[in-house]
Amino acid sequence: METSAEALADQRQRVAENFKAFLLKNRTQTTFNLYDHLVRVLIKVMDKRPENAVDVIEDLSHEVKRSMVLDKQSMLRDAPSTTSSELLDEKQSVLFKREDEGEPHEMEGPLPDVTQLAYFLQQIGVGLGWVEMQRILLALKQLVDMQPLHSCRFWGKMLGIEGNYLVAETYYMGDEEEEEVEETHNKGEAGEEDEVIKVPKSSYKPPTPVPKEPRHSGTNKFTYFVCREPGLPWVRLPDVTPAQITVARQIRKLFTGRLDAPIVCYPPFPGNEASYLRAQIARISAETLVSPLGFYLFREEEDEDEENVARDSIEENPDFEGVSVQEMAESLSAWVHHIQHILNQGRCVWANPAEKTENLLEEDAEEEEKEEDPDEPEREIGPPLLTPLSADTEVNNTPAWSIRISSDLISQYAIAFVRSNVWPGAYAYACGNKKFENIYIGWGLQFLGEDFTPALPPPPESEYPSGPELTEVLDPSVQEEEALKEAQEAKQAALEHNDALDAEEEEEEEN
């Protein structure tokens, strides 16, 4: 009997162990098991000691499961603290805050009326939307308050791959000595290095660079500020140089949205994306900024006696009475260019490269060589100011401009506008009450009318001319080397013998 009782106890022990092992079996997806879950539920019952434990046991089991999932195995991703749109909203919220509420604001200033611009652009089916235009107005107000500007105008929006540029055209009244100081500082450092290390000078003389036009004249008449979004800081673009405009005409690049991005192209562009953006703005402005005929006239104090001097200064006509909308919608001759044309040289006013500056004249005086003077280059003359749009050349049988009217049904309230086919995205409108405006919204690429062919690199340099001193010869054989060595030794022995005889003769003479 004792043996059977022990056997039964052993069997029960094995059954209990097998059942416990079954309870300890984990799920395939998680590390949970029924044994640990029951232990936690019983512990929770012992801690809370509910009156009707049998009724709330299911709720306690669900609460235990939920606490385990939330504490250890949460499948939910943590929400980011702030998104990019929220960060932009925080920066744009500054635009809606009014400073110095007690002080009255100036009613007249350089701030443009972007609200009116948005209204007229909506009539011709162009624009950025009412909400964005209002934010641009607030951003321009921020720019006007922070910078010393005489005038300000919303030039347009340049589209990019990673980001866009909002462009403001201003007449900047700030200091002009910043860049000159940097250039002088760099030249001083280079001079100190030359004093320490004397580097051999090359005989190659690069072509004389075309000087850039001074600020407030020509291609640098206006200063441009850009920002990526309203509320972000405005960045002043550098002045454009003729070399940058010349290279920009030979390449086609999309903007990235980063001003410090390099411009990888051929011919190499002298600058980064900020300089390339400034060059494209200058090209677009020179070809697409137009106004009604008669709104501007030439200044009377211009010097008209000088030869070959183009009249490059205009002013508003106080007697302008406006042009009818029907006339402006029917003829391109009623629209004129009021920005100077950019010559092939990259300047609005031609500069003679043969005229050397004082520094170049001093260097040439030190290294004066008798050379024939080169021929005087031919002076470039572009189309004069206030040239009508009807004189613009076609591009591959495509007219340079398309002219339209905003509404044919209600013509008395319609406005006339033109669209550039050379620079898609450039528009100008005018209405009968002497109001007009220009805007550009595009990628900054010119319409060519044909496939673009990039410039080819120059052909490789020719080989150095061969001659007897550079002609390769065969290596001498062993016998020839031994014969040469014997001849050199014999010659050396003869020299030593002659020296010895001379020495003996000198001794005999002394004795």
Short mmCIF file of C-alpha atoms in Angstrom, two decimals:
data_model
loop_
_atom_site.label_atom_id
_atom_site.label_comp_id
_atom_site.label_asym_id
_atom_site.label_seq_id
_atom_site.Cartn_x
_atom_site.Cartn_y
_atom_site.Cartn_z
CA MET A 1 0.00 0.00 0.00
CA GLU A 2 2.81 2.36 0.81
CA THR A 3 4.38 1.66 -2.59
CA SER A 4 1.17 2.46 -4.44
CA ALA A 5 0.68 5.66 -2.40
CA GLU A 6 4.23 6.82 -3.20
CA ALA A 7 3.70 6.02 -6.88
CA LEU A 8 0.46 8.02 -6.88
CA ALA A 9 2.20 10.98 -5.19
CA ASP A 10 5.01 10.84 -7.73
CA GLN A 11 2.48 10.77 -10.56
CA ARG A 12 0.65 13.79 -9.13
CA GLN A 13 3.97 15.61 -8.74
CA ARG A 14 4.83 14.98 -12.39
CA VAL A 15 1.39 16.08 -13.49
CA ALA A 16 1.75 19.29 -11.46
CA GLU A 17 5.18 19.95 -12.91
CA ASN A 18 3.90 19.36 -16.45
CA PHE A 19 0.93 21.66 -15.80
CA LYS A 20 3.20 24.35 -14.38
CA ALA A 21 5.45 24.00 -17.41
CA PHE A 22 2.36 24.45 -19.56
CA LEU A 23 1.42 27.58 -17.64
CA LEU A 24 4.98 28.93 -18.05
CA LYS A 25 4.83 28.53 -21.81
CA ASN A 26 5.32 31.97 -23.44
CA ARG A 27 3.34 33.42 -26.32
CA THR A 28 5.00 33.43 -29.73
CA GLN A 29 4.73 37.23 -30.09
CA THR A 30 5.58 38.34 -26.53
CA THR A 31 7.24 37.04 -23.35
CA PHE A 32 3.95 36.81 -21.43
CA ASN A 33 2.81 33.52 -19.91
CA LEU A 34 -0.28 32.43 -18.01
CA TYR A 35 1.55 31.54 -14.81
CA ASP A 36 3.05 34.99 -14.31
CA HIS A 37 -0.23 36.60 -15.26
CA LEU A 38 -2.16 34.62 -12.63
CA VAL A 39 0.47 35.46 -10.02
CA ARG A 40 0.12 39.17 -10.78
CA VAL A 41 -3.69 38.97 -10.71
CA LEU A 42 -3.67 37.19 -7.33
CA ILE A 43 -1.20 39.73 -5.95
CA LYS A 44 -3.50 42.52 -7.12
CA VAL A 45 -6.45 40.76 -5.44
CA MET A 46 -4.48 40.46 -2.20
CA ASP A 47 -3.49 44.14 -2.36
CA LYS A 48 -6.93 45.56 -3.14
CA ARG A 49 -9.05 42.87 -1.38
CA PRO A 50 -12.29 43.71 -3.25
CA GLU A 51 -15.57 42.63 -1.71
CA ASN A 52 -16.79 40.82 -4.83
CA ALA A 53 -13.52 39.44 -6.10
CA VAL A 54 -15.21 36.89 -8.36
CA ASP A 55 -17.12 39.66 -10.13
CA VAL A 56 -14.12 41.93 -10.80
CA ILE A 57 -11.52 39.25 -11.55
CA GLU A 58 -11.91 39.83 -15.30
CA ASP A 59 -11.44 43.57 -14.88
CA LEU A 60 -8.35 43.01 -12.75
CA SER A 61 -6.93 40.63 -15.37
CA HIS A 62 -7.51 43.21 -18.14
CA GLU A 63 -5.92 45.96 -16.02
CA VAL A 64 -2.82 43.81 -15.43
CA LYS A 65 -2.47 43.06 -19.14
CA ARG A 66 -2.88 46.69 -20.09
CA SER A 67 -0.29 47.88 -17.58
CA MET A 68 2.23 45.38 -18.94
CA VAL A 69 1.68 46.50 -22.54
CA LEU A 70 1.97 50.20 -21.70
CA ASP A 71 5.01 49.81 -19.45
CA LYS A 72 7.19 47.38 -21.41
CA GLN A 73 5.89 46.61 -24.87
CA SER A 74 4.29 49.77 -26.20
CA MET A 75 3.84 49.66 -29.97
CA LEU A 76 3.01 53.37 -30.23
CA ARG A 77 5.65 55.80 -31.51
CA ASP A 78 6.45 58.82 -29.43
CA ALA A 79 4.98 61.94 -30.97
CA PRO A 80 7.69 64.41 -32.02
CA SER A 81 8.06 67.40 -29.78
CA THR A 82 7.72 69.93 -32.61
CA THR A 83 7.24 69.46 -36.34
CA SER A 84 8.76 71.63 -39.06
CA SER A 85 5.40 73.29 -39.70
CA GLU A 86 5.05 74.10 -36.02
CA LEU A 87 8.53 75.62 -35.94
CA LEU A 88 7.65 77.75 -38.97
CA ASP A 89 4.40 78.82 -37.30
CA GLU A 90 6.35 79.93 -34.23
CA LYS A 91 8.67 82.05 -36.37
CA GLN A 92 5.78 83.50 -38.36
CA SER A 93 3.89 84.36 -35.19
CA VAL A 94 6.39 87.19 -34.68
CA LEU A 95 5.01 88.84 -37.82
CA PHE A 96 1.61 89.24 -36.18
CA LYS A 97 2.92 90.93 -33.03
CA ARG A 98 2.78 94.69 -32.93
CA GLU A 99 5.62 96.50 -31.21
CA ASP A 100 5.32 99.89 -29.52
CA GLU A 101 1.55 99.97 -29.52
CA GLY A 102 1.53 103.39 -27.91
CA GLU A 103 3.55 105.05 -30.68
CA PRO A 104 1.81 105.91 -33.97
CA HIS A 105 3.20 104.24 -37.09
CA GLU A 106 4.29 106.13 -40.16
CA MET A 107 1.61 106.16 -42.84
CA GLU A 108 4.09 106.87 -45.63
CA GLY A 109 7.18 104.75 -46.19
CA PRO A 110 8.87 102.31 -48.56
CA LEU A 111 6.49 99.45 -47.68
CA PRO A 112 4.70 98.34 -50.88
CA ASP A 113 0.96 97.74 -51.09
CA VAL A 114 1.05 93.96 -51.55
CA THR A 115 -2.69 93.73 -50.83
CA GLN A 116 -3.48 95.75 -53.94
CA LEU A 117 -0.91 93.73 -55.89
CA ALA A 118 -2.59 90.48 -54.83
CA TYR A 119 -5.98 91.83 -55.93
CA PHE A 120 -4.86 92.74 -59.45
CA LEU A 121 -2.85 89.53 -59.84
CA GLN A 122 -5.98 87.60 -58.95
CA GLN A 123 -7.79 89.34 -61.79
CA ILE A 124 -5.27 88.09 -64.35
CA GLY A 125 -5.09 84.58 -62.87
CA VAL A 126 -1.59 84.91 -61.39
CA GLY A 127 -0.37 85.05 -57.83
CA LEU A 128 0.50 83.12 -54.72
CA GLY A 129 -2.84 83.12 -52.95
CA TRP A 130 -4.36 85.65 -50.60
CA VAL A 131 -2.98 84.11 -47.38
CA GLU A 132 0.61 83.86 -48.59
CA MET A 133 0.52 87.39 -50.00
CA GLN A 134 -0.58 88.73 -46.63
CA ARG A 135 2.30 86.93 -44.94
CA ILE A 136 4.68 88.34 -47.56
CA LEU A 137 3.35 91.82 -46.75
CA LEU A 138 4.15 91.30 -43.07
CA ALA A 139 7.60 89.94 -43.96
CA LEU A 140 8.31 92.99 -46.13
CA LYS A 141 7.24 95.22 -43.24
CA GLN A 142 9.80 93.42 -41.07
CA LEU A 143 12.46 94.02 -43.74
CA VAL A 144 11.60 97.71 -44.05
CA ASP A 145 11.80 98.17 -40.28
CA MET A 146 15.21 96.47 -40.03
CA GLN A 147 17.08 97.80 -43.08
CA PRO A 148 17.81 101.36 -44.28
CA LEU A 149 15.74 101.34 -47.47
CA HIS A 150 14.60 104.20 -49.66
CA SER A 151 12.18 102.03 -51.65
CA CYS A 152 10.98 98.44 -51.57
CA ARG A 153 9.05 96.28 -54.03
CA PHE A 154 8.01 92.63 -54.04
CA TRP A 155 9.95 91.34 -57.04
CA GLY A 156 8.54 87.80 -57.09
CA LYS A 157 9.19 84.21 -56.10
CA MET A 158 12.01 82.05 -57.44
CA LEU A 159 11.18 78.36 -57.26
CA GLY A 160 13.74 75.75 -56.19
CA ILE A 161 14.09 72.02 -55.64
CA GLU A 162 14.45 71.98 -51.83
CA GLY A 163 13.07 75.44 -51.12
CA ASN A 164 11.91 78.66 -52.76
CA TYR A 165 13.10 82.25 -52.56
CA LEU A 166 10.92 85.28 -51.91
CA VAL A 167 12.69 88.24 -53.54
CA ALA A 168 12.42 91.88 -52.48
CA GLU A 169 13.81 94.62 -54.74
CA THR A 170 15.09 97.58 -52.71
CA TYR A 171 17.04 100.78 -53.07
CA TYR A 172 19.54 100.13 -50.29
CA MET A 173 21.00 103.09 -48.41
CA GLY A 174 23.46 101.18 -46.23
CA ASP A 175 27.25 101.19 -46.19
CA GLU A 176 29.13 100.25 -49.35
CA GLU A 177 32.55 99.65 -47.82
CA GLU A 178 32.07 96.11 -46.49
CA GLU A 179 33.22 94.23 -49.57
CA GLU A 180 36.03 96.69 -50.29
CA VAL A 181 37.42 96.22 -46.77
CA GLU A 182 37.44 92.45 -47.18
CA GLU A 183 39.24 92.67 -50.53
CA THR A 184 41.85 95.06 -49.10
CA HIS A 185 42.42 92.78 -46.15
CA ASN A 186 42.98 89.78 -48.39
CA LYS A 187 45.43 91.72 -50.55
CA GLY A 188 47.42 92.73 -47.46
CA GLU A 189 47.75 89.12 -46.33
CA ALA A 190 48.90 88.04 -49.77
CA GLY A 191 51.57 90.77 -49.76
CA GLU A 192 52.95 89.58 -46.42
CA GLU A 193 53.26 86.03 -47.74
CA ASP A 194 55.13 87.25 -50.81
CA GLU A 195 57.66 88.98 -48.60
CA VAL A 196 58.39 85.76 -46.72
CA ILE A 197 58.24 83.30 -49.63
CA LYS A 198 59.38 84.50 -53.03
CA VAL A 199 57.29 82.64 -55.57
CA PRO A 200 58.44 82.73 -59.20
CA LYS A 201 56.16 84.89 -61.32
CA SER A 202 54.40 83.41 -64.31
CA SER A 203 54.75 85.03 -67.69
CA TYR A 204 51.08 84.33 -68.45
CA LYS A 205 48.91 87.43 -68.43
CA PRO A 206 45.19 86.70 -68.00
CA PRO A 207 42.73 88.93 -69.79
CA THR A 208 41.78 92.05 -67.91
CA PRO A 209 38.56 91.38 -65.95
CA VAL A 210 35.63 93.61 -66.73
CA PRO A 211 34.92 95.77 -63.68
CA LYS A 212 31.51 95.48 -62.09
CA GLU A 213 29.15 98.40 -62.10
CA PRO A 214 28.96 100.47 -58.91
CA ARG A 215 26.00 100.25 -56.64
CA HIS A 216 22.90 102.26 -57.62
CA SER A 217 23.80 102.04 -61.32
CA GLY A 218 23.42 99.54 -64.15
CA THR A 219 22.98 95.93 -63.10
CA ASN A 220 23.53 96.94 -59.46
CA LYS A 221 20.99 99.74 -59.43
CA PHE A 222 18.85 97.85 -56.92
CA THR A 223 19.79 95.64 -53.99
CA TYR A 224 17.88 92.40 -53.51
CA PHE A 225 16.95 90.60 -50.31
CA VAL A 226 15.67 87.00 -50.23
CA CYS A 227 14.13 84.68 -47.67
CA ARG A 228 12.78 81.16 -47.92
CA GLU A 229 9.52 81.70 -46.03
CA PRO A 230 7.77 84.70 -44.46
CA GLY A 231 9.11 85.04 -40.94
CA LEU A 232 12.56 83.66 -41.72
CA PRO A 233 15.47 86.14 -41.79
CA TRP A 234 16.10 88.19 -44.93
CA VAL A 235 19.51 87.79 -46.59
CA ARG A 236 21.05 90.50 -48.76
CA LEU A 237 22.43 89.19 -52.06
CA PRO A 238 25.87 90.38 -53.21
CA ASP A 239 26.34 92.74 -56.12
CA VAL A 240 26.52 91.03 -59.49
CA THR A 241 29.64 91.05 -61.68
CA PRO A 242 29.90 90.89 -65.49
CA ALA A 243 31.69 87.53 -65.27
CA GLN A 244 28.76 86.01 -63.36
CA ILE A 245 26.22 87.26 -65.92
CA THR A 246 28.37 86.01 -68.81
CA VAL A 247 28.61 82.49 -67.35
CA ALA A 248 24.94 82.45 -66.30
CA ARG A 249 23.99 82.91 -69.97
CA GLN A 250 25.88 79.73 -70.87
CA ILE A 251 24.45 77.35 -68.26
CA ARG A 252 21.05 76.10 -67.08
CA LYS A 253 20.74 75.22 -63.40
CA LEU A 254 17.78 74.78 -61.08
CA PHE A 255 17.99 76.42 -57.69
CA THR A 256 18.28 74.18 -54.64
CA GLY A 257 16.99 76.64 -52.04
CA ARG A 258 20.35 76.86 -50.24
CA LEU A 259 22.28 80.09 -50.83
CA ASP A 260 25.63 78.48 -49.96
CA ALA A 261 25.20 75.60 -52.40
CA PRO A 262 28.02 75.32 -54.99
CA ILE A 263 27.27 75.73 -58.70
CA VAL A 264 28.81 72.72 -60.43
CA CYS A 265 28.89 73.42 -64.15
CA TYR A 266 31.05 74.23 -67.13
CA PRO A 267 32.13 76.93 -67.71
CA PRO A 268 32.81 77.22 -63.97
CA PHE A 269 30.58 79.79 -62.31
CA PRO A 270 32.46 82.37 -60.18
CA GLY A 271 30.40 82.08 -57.00
CA ASN A 272 27.78 80.04 -55.17
CA GLU A 273 24.00 79.89 -55.52
CA ALA A 274 23.55 83.33 -53.97
CA SER A 275 25.63 84.89 -56.77
CA TYR A 276 23.87 82.78 -59.42
CA LEU A 277 20.48 83.85 -58.07
CA ARG A 278 21.57 87.48 -58.21
CA ALA A 279 22.75 87.06 -61.82
CA GLN A 280 19.44 85.51 -62.90
CA ILE A 281 17.48 88.27 -61.17
CA ALA A 282 19.50 90.87 -63.08
CA ARG A 283 18.86 89.11 -66.40
CA ILE A 284 15.13 88.70 -65.78
CA SER A 285 14.72 92.29 -64.60
CA ALA A 286 16.51 93.72 -67.63
CA GLU A 287 14.23 91.89 -70.07
CA THR A 288 10.84 91.74 -68.34
CA LEU A 289 10.34 94.93 -66.27
CA VAL A 290 7.99 97.02 -68.42
CA SER A 291 5.63 99.94 -67.97
CA PRO A 292 2.97 101.81 -69.96
CA LEU A 293 4.19 104.16 -72.66
CA GLY A 294 4.56 107.69 -71.31
CA PHE A 295 4.75 106.83 -67.62
CA TYR A 296 8.52 107.51 -67.61
CA LEU A 297 10.53 110.12 -69.48
CA PHE A 298 14.24 110.92 -69.73
CA ARG A 299 15.80 113.37 -67.35
CA GLU A 300 16.45 116.77 -68.87
CA GLU A 301 19.77 117.28 -67.08
CA GLU A 302 21.34 114.42 -68.98
CA ASP A 303 24.54 115.33 -70.83
CA GLU A 304 23.48 114.99 -74.43
CA ASP A 305 26.60 116.55 -75.97
CA GLU A 306 28.87 113.57 -75.33
CA GLU A 307 29.22 111.15 -78.18
CA ASN A 308 28.09 107.54 -77.94
CA VAL A 309 26.58 108.07 -74.49
CA ALA A 310 23.23 106.34 -74.01
CA ARG A 311 20.58 108.05 -71.95
CA ASP A 312 20.31 105.79 -68.93
CA SER A 313 18.34 107.88 -66.45
CA ILE A 314 14.57 108.26 -66.36
CA GLU A 315 11.98 109.74 -64.04
CA GLU A 316 8.23 109.60 -63.64
CA ASN A 317 6.21 111.82 -65.92
CA PRO A 318 4.06 114.12 -63.78
CA ASP A 319 1.82 114.87 -66.77
CA PHE A 320 1.06 111.22 -67.53
CA GLU A 321 -2.70 110.77 -67.91
CA GLY A 322 -2.73 107.03 -68.51
CA VAL A 323 -3.33 104.79 -71.48
CA SER A 324 -6.66 103.13 -72.14
CA VAL A 325 -6.95 99.46 -71.33
CA GLN A 326 -8.18 98.63 -74.83
CA GLU A 327 -5.13 100.25 -76.40
CA MET A 328 -2.75 98.43 -74.08
CA ALA A 329 -4.52 95.13 -74.71
CA GLU A 330 -4.25 95.49 -78.49
CA SER A 331 -0.74 96.80 -79.15
CA LEU A 332 2.66 95.93 -77.70
CA SER A 333 3.83 99.40 -78.68
CA ALA A 334 1.93 100.74 -75.66
CA TRP A 335 4.40 98.93 -73.36
CA VAL A 336 8.08 99.92 -72.98
CA HIS A 337 11.16 98.67 -71.14
CA HIS A 338 12.21 100.91 -68.25
CA ILE A 339 15.30 98.92 -67.19
CA GLN A 340 18.59 99.10 -69.11
CA HIS A 341 19.53 96.29 -71.44
CA ILE A 342 22.51 94.10 -70.39
CA LEU A 343 25.21 94.03 -73.06
CA ASN A 344 27.17 90.95 -74.10
CA GLN A 345 29.94 92.27 -71.85
CA GLY A 346 27.75 91.69 -68.78
CA ARG A 347 27.23 95.39 -68.04
CA CYS A 348 24.57 97.93 -68.86
CA VAL A 349 27.15 100.62 -69.61
CA TRP A 350 30.03 99.47 -71.80
CA ALA A 351 33.51 99.58 -70.24
CA ASN A 352 36.62 99.70 -72.45
CA PRO A 353 38.88 96.79 -71.39
CA ALA A 354 41.84 98.53 -73.06
CA GLU A 355 41.71 101.30 -70.46
CA LYS A 356 43.85 100.06 -67.57
CA THR A 357 43.52 101.11 -64.01
CA GLU A 358 46.27 102.86 -62.08
CA ASN A 359 47.49 99.64 -60.43
CA LEU A 360 47.80 97.86 -63.76
CA LEU A 361 49.68 100.81 -65.24
CA GLU A 362 52.22 100.71 -62.39
CA GLU A 363 52.78 96.97 -62.88
CA ASP A 364 53.24 97.44 -66.62
CA ALA A 365 55.73 100.23 -66.00
CA GLU A 366 57.91 97.90 -63.95
CA GLU A 367 57.83 95.18 -66.59
CA GLU A 368 57.67 97.27 -69.76
CA GLU A 369 58.00 95.33 -72.96
CA LYS A 370 57.96 96.55 -76.51
CA GLU A 371 54.77 95.12 -77.95
CA GLU A 372 52.37 96.37 -80.52
CA ASP A 373 49.28 97.98 -79.06
CA PRO A 374 46.17 95.81 -79.59
CA ASP A 375 43.34 97.12 -81.67
CA GLU A 376 40.77 99.23 -79.88
CA PRO A 377 37.71 97.00 -79.14
CA GLU A 378 34.47 97.98 -80.74
CA ARG A 379 32.04 99.70 -78.41
CA GLU A 380 28.83 97.83 -77.61
CA ILE A 381 25.58 99.72 -77.88
CA GLY A 382 22.34 98.11 -76.75
CA PRO A 383 18.75 99.15 -77.29
CA PRO A 384 17.94 102.42 -75.52
CA LEU A 385 15.62 102.79 -72.58
CA LEU A 386 11.87 103.06 -73.15
CA THR A 387 12.06 100.78 -76.19
CA PRO A 388 8.59 99.34 -77.02
CA LEU A 389 7.95 95.62 -76.62
CA SER A 390 7.09 95.37 -80.30
CA ALA A 391 10.82 95.73 -81.04
CA ASP A 392 11.78 92.59 -79.06
CA THR A 393 13.05 89.77 -81.25
CA GLU A 394 11.23 86.48 -81.60
CA VAL A 395 12.63 83.21 -80.25
CA ASN A 396 12.34 80.38 -82.78
CA ASN A 397 9.19 81.88 -84.37
CA THR A 398 7.71 82.47 -80.91
CA PRO A 399 6.83 86.11 -80.09
CA ALA A 400 8.63 87.50 -77.07
CA TRP A 401 5.38 88.67 -75.45
CA SER A 402 1.73 87.67 -75.26
CA ILE A 403 -0.82 90.37 -74.55
CA ARG A 404 -4.21 89.78 -72.93
CA ILE A 405 -7.15 91.47 -71.18
CA SER A 406 -8.52 90.17 -67.90
CA SER A 407 -12.19 90.11 -68.98
CA ASP A 408 -13.94 90.53 -72.31
CA LEU A 409 -17.39 90.55 -70.73
CA ILE A 410 -16.93 93.56 -68.42
CA SER A 411 -14.33 95.58 -70.28
CA GLN A 412 -14.90 98.80 -68.33
CA TYR A 413 -13.44 97.16 -65.20
CA ALA A 414 -10.88 94.94 -66.95
CA ILE A 415 -7.13 95.36 -66.84
CA ALA A 416 -4.52 94.67 -69.52
CA PHE A 417 -1.52 92.45 -68.92
CA VAL A 418 1.41 91.01 -70.81
CA ARG A 419 3.22 87.71 -70.32
CA SER A 420 6.83 87.07 -71.27
CA ASN A 421 7.44 84.03 -73.45
CA VAL A 422 11.21 84.38 -73.12
CA TRP A 423 11.12 84.18 -69.32
CA PRO A 424 8.03 82.09 -68.44
CA GLY A 425 6.59 83.38 -65.18
CA ALA A 426 7.12 87.11 -65.82
CA TYR A 427 3.93 89.19 -65.91
CA ALA A 428 3.03 92.86 -65.97
CA TYR A 429 -0.41 94.44 -65.64
CA ALA A 430 -1.75 97.96 -66.07
CA CYS A 431 -5.12 99.58 -65.54
CA GLY A 432 -6.54 102.89 -66.60
CA ASN A 433 -5.87 104.71 -63.31
CA LYS A 434 -2.09 104.94 -63.88
CA LYS A 435 -1.33 101.79 -61.90
CA PHE A 436 0.95 99.03 -63.14
CA GLU A 437 3.20 96.42 -61.61
CA ASN A 438 5.60 93.61 -62.57
CA ILE A 439 6.09 90.23 -60.94
CA TYR A 440 7.99 87.01 -61.62
CA ILE A 441 7.02 83.56 -60.33
CA GLY A 442 9.07 80.82 -61.95
CA TRP A 443 12.15 78.58 -61.98
CA GLY A 444 14.57 81.17 -63.33
CA LEU A 445 15.10 79.40 -66.66
CA GLN A 446 14.97 81.14 -70.02
CA PHE A 447 13.00 79.77 -72.95
CA LEU A 448 15.49 78.91 -75.69
CA GLY A 449 13.18 77.57 -78.39
CA GLU A 450 15.50 74.62 -78.98
CA ASP A 451 17.41 71.96 -77.12
CA PHE A 452 20.06 73.25 -74.76
CA THR A 453 23.63 72.38 -75.72
CA PRO A 454 26.14 72.88 -72.91
CA ALA A 455 29.45 74.51 -73.70
CA LEU A 456 32.28 72.10 -74.50
CA PRO A 457 35.61 72.30 -72.70
CA PRO A 458 38.54 73.65 -74.73
CA PRO A 459 40.61 71.14 -76.75
CA PRO A 460 43.61 69.66 -74.94
CA GLU A 461 46.94 71.38 -75.35
CA SER A 462 49.23 70.08 -78.10
CA GLU A 463 52.35 68.08 -77.24
CA TYR A 464 55.63 69.88 -76.67
CA PRO A 465 57.52 70.21 -80.02
CA SER A 466 60.14 67.45 -80.23
CA GLY A 467 63.79 68.19 -81.04
CA PRO A 468 67.24 66.66 -80.77
CA GLU A 469 67.48 67.61 -77.11
CA LEU A 470 64.22 65.77 -76.32
CA THR A 471 64.51 62.80 -78.68
CA GLU A 472 64.69 59.49 -76.89
CA VAL A 473 67.70 57.22 -77.70
CA LEU A 474 68.41 53.56 -77.04
CA ASP A 475 70.29 52.57 -73.91
CA PRO A 476 73.99 51.75 -74.53
CA SER A 477 75.15 48.14 -74.43
CA VAL A 478 77.55 46.74 -71.84
CA GLN A 479 80.51 46.83 -74.28
CA GLU A 480 79.79 50.51 -75.10
CA GLU A 481 79.60 51.39 -71.40
CA GLU A 482 82.96 49.62 -70.72
CA ALA A 483 84.60 51.37 -73.70
CA LEU A 484 83.30 54.74 -72.48
CA LYS A 485 84.57 53.99 -68.97
CA GLU A 486 88.06 53.05 -70.30
CA ALA A 487 88.18 56.23 -72.38
CA GLN A 488 87.25 58.35 -69.37
CA GLU A 489 89.87 56.61 -67.20
CA ALA A 490 92.55 57.12 -69.89
CA LYS A 491 91.64 60.77 -70.17
CA GLN A 492 91.81 61.17 -66.40
CA ALA A 493 95.22 59.41 -66.27
CA ALA A 494 96.56 61.70 -69.00
CA LEU A 495 95.42 64.76 -67.06
CA GLU A 496 97.08 63.52 -63.88
CA HIS A 497 100.32 62.79 -65.81
CA ASN A 498 100.35 66.29 -67.27
CA ASP A 499 99.78 67.78 -63.82
CA ALA A 500 102.72 65.79 -62.44
CA LEU A 501 105.04 66.96 -65.25
CA ASP A 502 104.02 70.58 -64.65
CA ALA A 503 104.76 70.22 -60.96
CA GLU A 504 108.28 68.76 -61.66
CA GLU A 505 109.10 71.61 -64.05
CA GLU A 506 108.09 74.18 -61.45
CA GLU A 507 110.36 72.53 -58.85
CA GLU A 508 113.35 72.53 -61.26
CA GLU A 509 112.83 76.19 -62.03
CA GLU A 510 112.74 77.07 -58.35
CA ASN A 511 116.00 75.12 -57.72
#
